[in-house]
Short mmCIF file of C-alpha atoms in Angstrom, two decimals:
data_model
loop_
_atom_site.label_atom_id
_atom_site.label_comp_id
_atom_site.label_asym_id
_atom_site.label_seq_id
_atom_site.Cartn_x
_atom_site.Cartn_y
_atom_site.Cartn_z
CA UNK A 1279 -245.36 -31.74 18.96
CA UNK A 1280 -247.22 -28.46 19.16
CA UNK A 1281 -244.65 -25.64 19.35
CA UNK A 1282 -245.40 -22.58 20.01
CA UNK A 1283 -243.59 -19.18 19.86
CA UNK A 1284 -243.52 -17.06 23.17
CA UNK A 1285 -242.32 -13.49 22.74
CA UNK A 1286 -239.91 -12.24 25.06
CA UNK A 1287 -238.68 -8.57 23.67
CA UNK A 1288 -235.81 -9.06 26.92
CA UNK A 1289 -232.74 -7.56 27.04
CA UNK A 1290 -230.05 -10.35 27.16
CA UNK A 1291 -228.21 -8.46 30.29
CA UNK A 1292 -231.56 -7.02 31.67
CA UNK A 1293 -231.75 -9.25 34.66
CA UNK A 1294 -228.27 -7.31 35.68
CA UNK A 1295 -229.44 -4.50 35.48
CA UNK A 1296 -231.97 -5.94 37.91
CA UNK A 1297 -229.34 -5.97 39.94
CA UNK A 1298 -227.46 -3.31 39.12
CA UNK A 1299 -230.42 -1.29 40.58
CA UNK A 1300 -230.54 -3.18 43.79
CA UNK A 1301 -227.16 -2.51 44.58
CA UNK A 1302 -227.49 1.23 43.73
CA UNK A 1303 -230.38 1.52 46.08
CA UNK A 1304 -228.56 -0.42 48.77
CA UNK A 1305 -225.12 1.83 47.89
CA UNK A 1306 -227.23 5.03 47.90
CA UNK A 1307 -229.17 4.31 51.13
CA UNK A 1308 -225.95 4.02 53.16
CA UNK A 1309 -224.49 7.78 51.41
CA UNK A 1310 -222.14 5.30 49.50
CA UNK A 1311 -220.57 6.93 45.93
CA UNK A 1312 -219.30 3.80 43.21
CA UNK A 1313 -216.73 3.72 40.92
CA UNK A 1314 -216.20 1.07 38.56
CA UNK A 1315 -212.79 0.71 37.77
CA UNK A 1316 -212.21 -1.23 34.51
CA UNK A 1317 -208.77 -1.78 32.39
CA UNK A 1318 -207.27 -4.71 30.57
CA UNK A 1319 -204.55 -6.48 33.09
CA UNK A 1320 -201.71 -5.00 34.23
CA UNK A 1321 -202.47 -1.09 32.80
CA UNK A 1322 -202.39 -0.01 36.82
CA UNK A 1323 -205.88 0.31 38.03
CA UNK A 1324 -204.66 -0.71 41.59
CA UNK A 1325 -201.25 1.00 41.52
CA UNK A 1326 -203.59 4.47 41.00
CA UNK A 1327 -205.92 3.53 43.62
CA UNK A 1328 -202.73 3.51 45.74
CA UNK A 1329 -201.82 6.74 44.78
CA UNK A 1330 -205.38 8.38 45.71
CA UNK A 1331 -205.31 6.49 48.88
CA UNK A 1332 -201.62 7.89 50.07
CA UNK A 1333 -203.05 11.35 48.86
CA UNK A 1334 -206.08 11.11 50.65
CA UNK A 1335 -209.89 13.04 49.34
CA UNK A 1336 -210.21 15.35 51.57
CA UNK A 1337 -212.91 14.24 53.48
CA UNK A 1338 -214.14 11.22 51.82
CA UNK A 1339 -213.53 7.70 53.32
CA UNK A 1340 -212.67 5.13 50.63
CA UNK A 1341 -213.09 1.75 50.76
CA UNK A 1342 -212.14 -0.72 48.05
CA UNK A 1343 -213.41 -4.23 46.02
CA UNK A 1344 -211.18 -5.81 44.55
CA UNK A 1345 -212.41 -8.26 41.61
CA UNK A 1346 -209.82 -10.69 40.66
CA UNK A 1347 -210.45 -14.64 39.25
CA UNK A 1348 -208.43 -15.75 42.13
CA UNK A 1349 -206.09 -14.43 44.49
CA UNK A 1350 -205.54 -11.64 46.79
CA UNK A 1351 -202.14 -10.04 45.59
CA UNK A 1352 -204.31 -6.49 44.79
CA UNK A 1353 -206.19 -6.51 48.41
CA UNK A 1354 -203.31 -7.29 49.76
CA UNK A 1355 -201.65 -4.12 48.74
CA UNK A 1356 -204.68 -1.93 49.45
CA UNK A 1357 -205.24 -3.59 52.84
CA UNK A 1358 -201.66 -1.98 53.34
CA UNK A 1359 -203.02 1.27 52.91
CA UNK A 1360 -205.62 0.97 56.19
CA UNK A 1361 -208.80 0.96 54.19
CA UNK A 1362 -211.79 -1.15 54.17
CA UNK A 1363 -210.80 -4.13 50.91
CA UNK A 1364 -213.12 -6.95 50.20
CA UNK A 1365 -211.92 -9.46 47.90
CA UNK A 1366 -214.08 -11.04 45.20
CA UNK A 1367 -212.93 -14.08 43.24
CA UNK A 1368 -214.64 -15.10 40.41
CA UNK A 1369 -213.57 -18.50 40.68
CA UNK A 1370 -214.31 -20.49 42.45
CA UNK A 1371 -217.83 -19.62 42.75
CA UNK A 1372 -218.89 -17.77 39.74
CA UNK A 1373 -217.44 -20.24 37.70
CA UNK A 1374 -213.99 -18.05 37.04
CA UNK A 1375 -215.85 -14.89 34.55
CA UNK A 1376 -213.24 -12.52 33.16
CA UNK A 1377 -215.85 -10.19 35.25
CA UNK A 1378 -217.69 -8.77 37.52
CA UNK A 1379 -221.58 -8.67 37.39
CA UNK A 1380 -224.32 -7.51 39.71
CA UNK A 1381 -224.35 -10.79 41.21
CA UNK A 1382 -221.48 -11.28 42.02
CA UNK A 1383 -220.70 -7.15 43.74
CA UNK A 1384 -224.91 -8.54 45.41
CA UNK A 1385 -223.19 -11.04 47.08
CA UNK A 1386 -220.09 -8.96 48.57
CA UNK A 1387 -222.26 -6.27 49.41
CA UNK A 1388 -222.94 -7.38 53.22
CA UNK A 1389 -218.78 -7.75 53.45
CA UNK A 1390 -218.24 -4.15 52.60
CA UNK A 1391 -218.73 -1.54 55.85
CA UNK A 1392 -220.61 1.01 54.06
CA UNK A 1393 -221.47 3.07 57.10
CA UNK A 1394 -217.58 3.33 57.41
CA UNK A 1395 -217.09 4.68 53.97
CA UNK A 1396 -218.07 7.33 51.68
CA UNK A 1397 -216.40 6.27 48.07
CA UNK A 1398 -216.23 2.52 46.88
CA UNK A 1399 -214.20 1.83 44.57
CA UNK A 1400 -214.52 -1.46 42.13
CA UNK A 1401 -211.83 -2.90 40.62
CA UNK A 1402 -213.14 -4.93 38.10
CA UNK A 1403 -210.90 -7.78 36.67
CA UNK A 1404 -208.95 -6.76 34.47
CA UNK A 1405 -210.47 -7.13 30.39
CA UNK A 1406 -211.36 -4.56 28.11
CA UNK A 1407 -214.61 -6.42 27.13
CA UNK A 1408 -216.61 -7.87 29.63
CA UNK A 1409 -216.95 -5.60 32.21
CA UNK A 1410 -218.10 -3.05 29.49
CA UNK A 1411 -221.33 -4.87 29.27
CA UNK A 1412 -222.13 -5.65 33.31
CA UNK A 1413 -223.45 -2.76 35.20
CA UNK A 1414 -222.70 -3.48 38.96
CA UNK A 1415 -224.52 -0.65 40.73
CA UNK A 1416 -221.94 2.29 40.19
CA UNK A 1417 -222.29 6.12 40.01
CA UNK A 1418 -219.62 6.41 37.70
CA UNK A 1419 -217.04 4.61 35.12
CA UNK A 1420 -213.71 4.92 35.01
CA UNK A 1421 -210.93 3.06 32.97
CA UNK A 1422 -207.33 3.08 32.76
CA UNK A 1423 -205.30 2.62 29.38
CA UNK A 1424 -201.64 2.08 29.70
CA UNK A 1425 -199.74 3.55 26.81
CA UNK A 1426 -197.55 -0.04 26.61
CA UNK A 1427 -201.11 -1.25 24.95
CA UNK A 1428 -200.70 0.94 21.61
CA UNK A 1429 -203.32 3.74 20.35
CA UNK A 1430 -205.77 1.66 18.47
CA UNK A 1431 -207.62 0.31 21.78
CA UNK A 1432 -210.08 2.66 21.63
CA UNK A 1433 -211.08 1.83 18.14
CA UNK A 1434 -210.97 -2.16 18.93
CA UNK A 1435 -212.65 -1.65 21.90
CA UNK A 1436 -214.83 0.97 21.35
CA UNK A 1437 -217.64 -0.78 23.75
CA UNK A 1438 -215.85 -0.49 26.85
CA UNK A 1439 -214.13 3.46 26.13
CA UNK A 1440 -217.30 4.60 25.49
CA UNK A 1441 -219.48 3.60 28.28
CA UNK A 1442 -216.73 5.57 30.77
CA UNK A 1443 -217.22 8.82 32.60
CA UNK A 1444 -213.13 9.44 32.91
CA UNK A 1445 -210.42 7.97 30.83
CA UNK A 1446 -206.86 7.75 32.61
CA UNK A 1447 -203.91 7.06 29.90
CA UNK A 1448 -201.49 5.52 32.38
CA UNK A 1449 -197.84 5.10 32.00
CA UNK A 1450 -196.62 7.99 30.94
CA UNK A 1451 -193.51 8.30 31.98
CA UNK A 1452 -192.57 5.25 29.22
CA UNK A 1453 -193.12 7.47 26.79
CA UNK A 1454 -189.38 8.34 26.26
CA UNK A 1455 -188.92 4.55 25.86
CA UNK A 1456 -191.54 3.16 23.44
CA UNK A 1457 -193.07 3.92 20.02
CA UNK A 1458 -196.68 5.47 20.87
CA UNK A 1459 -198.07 8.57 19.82
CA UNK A 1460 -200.04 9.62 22.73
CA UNK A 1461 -201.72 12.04 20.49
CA UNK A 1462 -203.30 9.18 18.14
CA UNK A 1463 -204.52 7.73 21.46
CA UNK A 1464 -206.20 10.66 22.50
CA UNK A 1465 -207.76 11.19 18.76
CA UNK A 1466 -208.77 7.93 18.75
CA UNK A 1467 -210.52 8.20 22.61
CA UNK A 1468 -212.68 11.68 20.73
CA UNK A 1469 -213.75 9.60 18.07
CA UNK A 1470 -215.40 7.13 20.16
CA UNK A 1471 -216.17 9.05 23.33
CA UNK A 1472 -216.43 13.18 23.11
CA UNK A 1473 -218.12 13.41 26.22
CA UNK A 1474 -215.09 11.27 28.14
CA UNK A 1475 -212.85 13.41 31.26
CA UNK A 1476 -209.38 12.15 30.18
CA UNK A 1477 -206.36 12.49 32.05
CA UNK A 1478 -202.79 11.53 31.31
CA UNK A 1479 -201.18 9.92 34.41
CA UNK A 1480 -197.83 7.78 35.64
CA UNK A 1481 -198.93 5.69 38.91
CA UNK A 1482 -195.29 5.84 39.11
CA UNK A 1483 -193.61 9.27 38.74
CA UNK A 1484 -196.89 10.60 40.35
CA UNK A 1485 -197.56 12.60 37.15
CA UNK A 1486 -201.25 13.55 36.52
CA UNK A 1487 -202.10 11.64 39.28
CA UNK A 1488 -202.88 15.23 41.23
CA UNK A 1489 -206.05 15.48 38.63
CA UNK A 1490 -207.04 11.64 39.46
CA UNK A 1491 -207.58 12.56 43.06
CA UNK A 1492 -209.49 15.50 42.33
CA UNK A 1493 -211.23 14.13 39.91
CA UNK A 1494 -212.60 11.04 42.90
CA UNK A 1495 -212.51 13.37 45.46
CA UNK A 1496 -215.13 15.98 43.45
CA UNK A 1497 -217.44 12.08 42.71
CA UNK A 1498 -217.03 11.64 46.28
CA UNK A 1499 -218.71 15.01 47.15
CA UNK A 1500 -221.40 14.91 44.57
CA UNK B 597 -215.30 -14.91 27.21
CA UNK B 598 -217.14 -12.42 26.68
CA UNK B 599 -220.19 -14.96 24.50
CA UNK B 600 -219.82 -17.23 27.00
CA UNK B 601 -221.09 -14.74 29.49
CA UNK B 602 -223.60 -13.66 27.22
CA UNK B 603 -224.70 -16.84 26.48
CA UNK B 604 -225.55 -17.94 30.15
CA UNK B 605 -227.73 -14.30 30.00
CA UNK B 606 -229.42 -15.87 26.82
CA UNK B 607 -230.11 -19.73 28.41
CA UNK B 608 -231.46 -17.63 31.85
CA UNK B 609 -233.78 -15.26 29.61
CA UNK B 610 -234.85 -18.36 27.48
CA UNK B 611 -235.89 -20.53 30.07
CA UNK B 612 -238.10 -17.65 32.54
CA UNK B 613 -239.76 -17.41 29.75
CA UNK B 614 -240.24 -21.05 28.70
CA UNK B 615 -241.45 -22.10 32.26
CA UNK B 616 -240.84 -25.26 32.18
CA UNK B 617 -241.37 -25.93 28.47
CA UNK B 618 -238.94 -27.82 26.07
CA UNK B 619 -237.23 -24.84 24.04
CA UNK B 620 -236.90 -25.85 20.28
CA UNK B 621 -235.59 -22.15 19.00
CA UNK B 622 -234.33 -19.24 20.88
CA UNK B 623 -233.73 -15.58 18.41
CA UNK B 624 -231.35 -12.93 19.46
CA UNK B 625 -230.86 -9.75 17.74
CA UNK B 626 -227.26 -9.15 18.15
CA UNK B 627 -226.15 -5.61 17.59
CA UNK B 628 -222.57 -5.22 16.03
CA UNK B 629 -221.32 -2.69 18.34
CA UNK B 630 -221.61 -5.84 20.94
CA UNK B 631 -218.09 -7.47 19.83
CA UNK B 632 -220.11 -10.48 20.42
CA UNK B 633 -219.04 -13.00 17.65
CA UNK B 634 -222.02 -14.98 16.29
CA UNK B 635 -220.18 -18.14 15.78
CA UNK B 636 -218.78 -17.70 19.29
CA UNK B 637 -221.65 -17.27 20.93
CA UNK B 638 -223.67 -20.13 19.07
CA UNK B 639 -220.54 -22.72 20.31
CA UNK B 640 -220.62 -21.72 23.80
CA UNK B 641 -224.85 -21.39 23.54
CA UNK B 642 -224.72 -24.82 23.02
CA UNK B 643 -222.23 -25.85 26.24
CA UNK B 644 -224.09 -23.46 28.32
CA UNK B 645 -227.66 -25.33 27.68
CA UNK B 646 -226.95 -28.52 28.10
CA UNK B 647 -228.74 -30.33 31.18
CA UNK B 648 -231.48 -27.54 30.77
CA UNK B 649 -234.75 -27.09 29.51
CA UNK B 650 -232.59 -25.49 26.11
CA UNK B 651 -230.39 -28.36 25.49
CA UNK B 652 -230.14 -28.63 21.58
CA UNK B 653 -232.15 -25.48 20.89
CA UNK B 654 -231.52 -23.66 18.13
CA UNK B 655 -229.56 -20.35 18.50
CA UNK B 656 -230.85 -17.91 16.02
CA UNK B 657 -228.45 -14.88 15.61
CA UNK B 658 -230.22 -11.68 13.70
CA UNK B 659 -226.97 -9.05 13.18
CA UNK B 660 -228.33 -5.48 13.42
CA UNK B 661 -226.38 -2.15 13.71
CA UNK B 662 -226.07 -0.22 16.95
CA UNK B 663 -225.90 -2.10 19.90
CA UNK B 664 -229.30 -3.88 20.29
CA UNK B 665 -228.63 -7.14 22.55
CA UNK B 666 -231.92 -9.01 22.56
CA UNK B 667 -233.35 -11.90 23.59
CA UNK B 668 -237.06 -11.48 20.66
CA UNK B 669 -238.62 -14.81 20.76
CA UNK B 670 -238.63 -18.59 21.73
CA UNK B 671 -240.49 -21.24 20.47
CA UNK B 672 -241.00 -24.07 22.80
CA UNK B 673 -242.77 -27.65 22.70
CA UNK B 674 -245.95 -26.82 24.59
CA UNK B 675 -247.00 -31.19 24.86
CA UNK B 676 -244.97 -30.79 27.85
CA UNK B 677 -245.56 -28.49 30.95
CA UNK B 678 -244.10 -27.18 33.95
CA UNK B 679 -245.64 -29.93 36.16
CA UNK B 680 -244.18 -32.74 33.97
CA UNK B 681 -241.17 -34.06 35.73
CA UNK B 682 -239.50 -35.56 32.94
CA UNK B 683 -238.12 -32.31 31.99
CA UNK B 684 -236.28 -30.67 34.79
CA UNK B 685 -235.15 -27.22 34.74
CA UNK B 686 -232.01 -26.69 36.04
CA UNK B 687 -230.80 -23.38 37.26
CA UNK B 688 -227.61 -22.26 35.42
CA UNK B 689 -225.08 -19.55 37.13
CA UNK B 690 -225.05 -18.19 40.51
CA UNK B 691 -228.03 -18.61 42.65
CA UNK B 692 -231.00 -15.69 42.62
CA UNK B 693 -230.09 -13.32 44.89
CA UNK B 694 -232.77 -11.54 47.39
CA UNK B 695 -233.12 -8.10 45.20
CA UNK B 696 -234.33 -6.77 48.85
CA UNK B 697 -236.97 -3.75 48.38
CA UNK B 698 -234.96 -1.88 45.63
CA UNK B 699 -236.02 -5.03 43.13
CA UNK B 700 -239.87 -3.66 43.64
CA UNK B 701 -239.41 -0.30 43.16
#
């Protein structure tokens, strides 16, 4: 056998980015803004696109794709709302990832009516790993963190809170009810991530959620 | 998961660059800021190869600091080429998409 060594010098997750910079072009052809919208399940990354939907940004048109491993349940609740939603499953298809790649937003991209929108928002699926390491095309990160998942996230997940533009510590109004020091959390977001926006918001009391608008609608404008 | 995602990135980088060839050892340096887990990612390595032109490959993990996530070198059996027909590639993951003009800027 004659073996022989081949150097590659590739970035594992270069052939995303590939991608990733397809999709911007396509996105910033059409006049499109992108928001990735990353959490781990459940912290109420579609409850607070609700909220900036009913509140409306100014003059922005938002449009919505949802990333889920199966099911509809989040479209559904968006499509409510009378905005543009795509829905991309992971599986089947994509072989069920915990994620969404540059592939996979690629192939949604002729679903979406970008001429009819001026914000996109991404939900990824919810997982504080994977989608930290998949660009998709997007302007901008954001993340929610629930404060029913505890102040160390940041520090066990330091990949995914630092690669994010804004920072939303959902939930809020628990606080009365559960042991969390919200100001560990936000230590513990500076250590890994200076440079983050952070906001403190409850999807359901409405709290904070005034600065999550603005904070899409000024994205929106850029 | 999260190495078995990286792991189909490593088999797709190995064999573009193997073209066709018979890969005997693939080397990743594998930053620790990755939360990739080297054991991890050699198990699922090994799923995610098989049928392909890196079936039983070795994975060889290099730990760095920071957050380098590299695919450095291959080696591959060169006896055998891509016009030899008794060793199929097979395309792993979701089909190439068309990059459109954006992919040649």
């Amino acid at each position: 056998m004659h073996r022989v060594r081949v150097a590659v010098a590739e970035g594992v997750l270069d052939a995303n980015e590939t991608i990733a910079r397809a999709n911007r072009e396509d996105f910033d052809r059409a006049g499109v803004t992108v928001i990735n919208l990353m959490s781990a399940p459940g912290a109420g990354k579609t409850a607070l696109l609700e909220r900036a939907i009913e509140a409306g940004l100014g003059e922005a048109r938002i449009g919505v794709l949802e990333g889920d491993v199966q099911g509809s349940l989040d479209a559904d609740r968006i499509a409510h709302l009378h905005v543009p939603v795509v829905q991309l499953n992971t599986d089947p298809g994509f072989g069920g990832e915990c994620h969404l790649d540059a592939n996979m937003v690629r192939s949604a991209i002729p679903e979406i009516p970008l001429d009819e929108i001026d914000l996109l928002a991404i939900e990824n699926v919810g997982n504080l790993v994977c989608p930290a390491e998949f660009r998709v095309g997007e302007d901008a990160r954001a993340m929610v963190c629930s404060v029913a998942e505890g102040e160390d996230k940041p520090l066990k997940y330091p990949l995914m809170f630092r690669s994010c533009d804004l920072i939303c510590v959902n939930k809020i109004d628990l606080l009365p009810h559960i042991e969390f020091d919200l100001e560990l959390l936000l230590a513990n977001i500076e250590t890994v991530n200076p440079e983050a926006t952070v906001l403190t918001t409850s999807a359901r009391s409405g709290e904070g959620v005034e600065a999550w608008v603005q904070w899409l609608a000024a994205l929106a404008a850029a | 998961m999260h190495e078995l995602a990286l792991s189909r990135a490593i088999v797709d980088a190995a064999l573009r660059h193997a073209e066709g060839r018979p890969v005997e050892v693939v080397h990743v340096k594998l930053g620790e800021m990755r939360q990739a887990v080297p054991r991890s990612l050699a198990f699922y390595f090994e799923i995610v190869a098989r049928g392909t032109d890196c079936e039983g490959a070795e994975l060889e993990i290099e730990t760095l600091e920071g957050d380098q996530l590299e695919v450095a070198w291959i080696d591959v059996n060169d006896d055998r080429r891509r016009d030899d027909t008794s060793s199929p590639t097979r395309h792993i993951g979701p089909s190439a998409p068309d990059f459109g003009e954006a992919a040649h800027a």
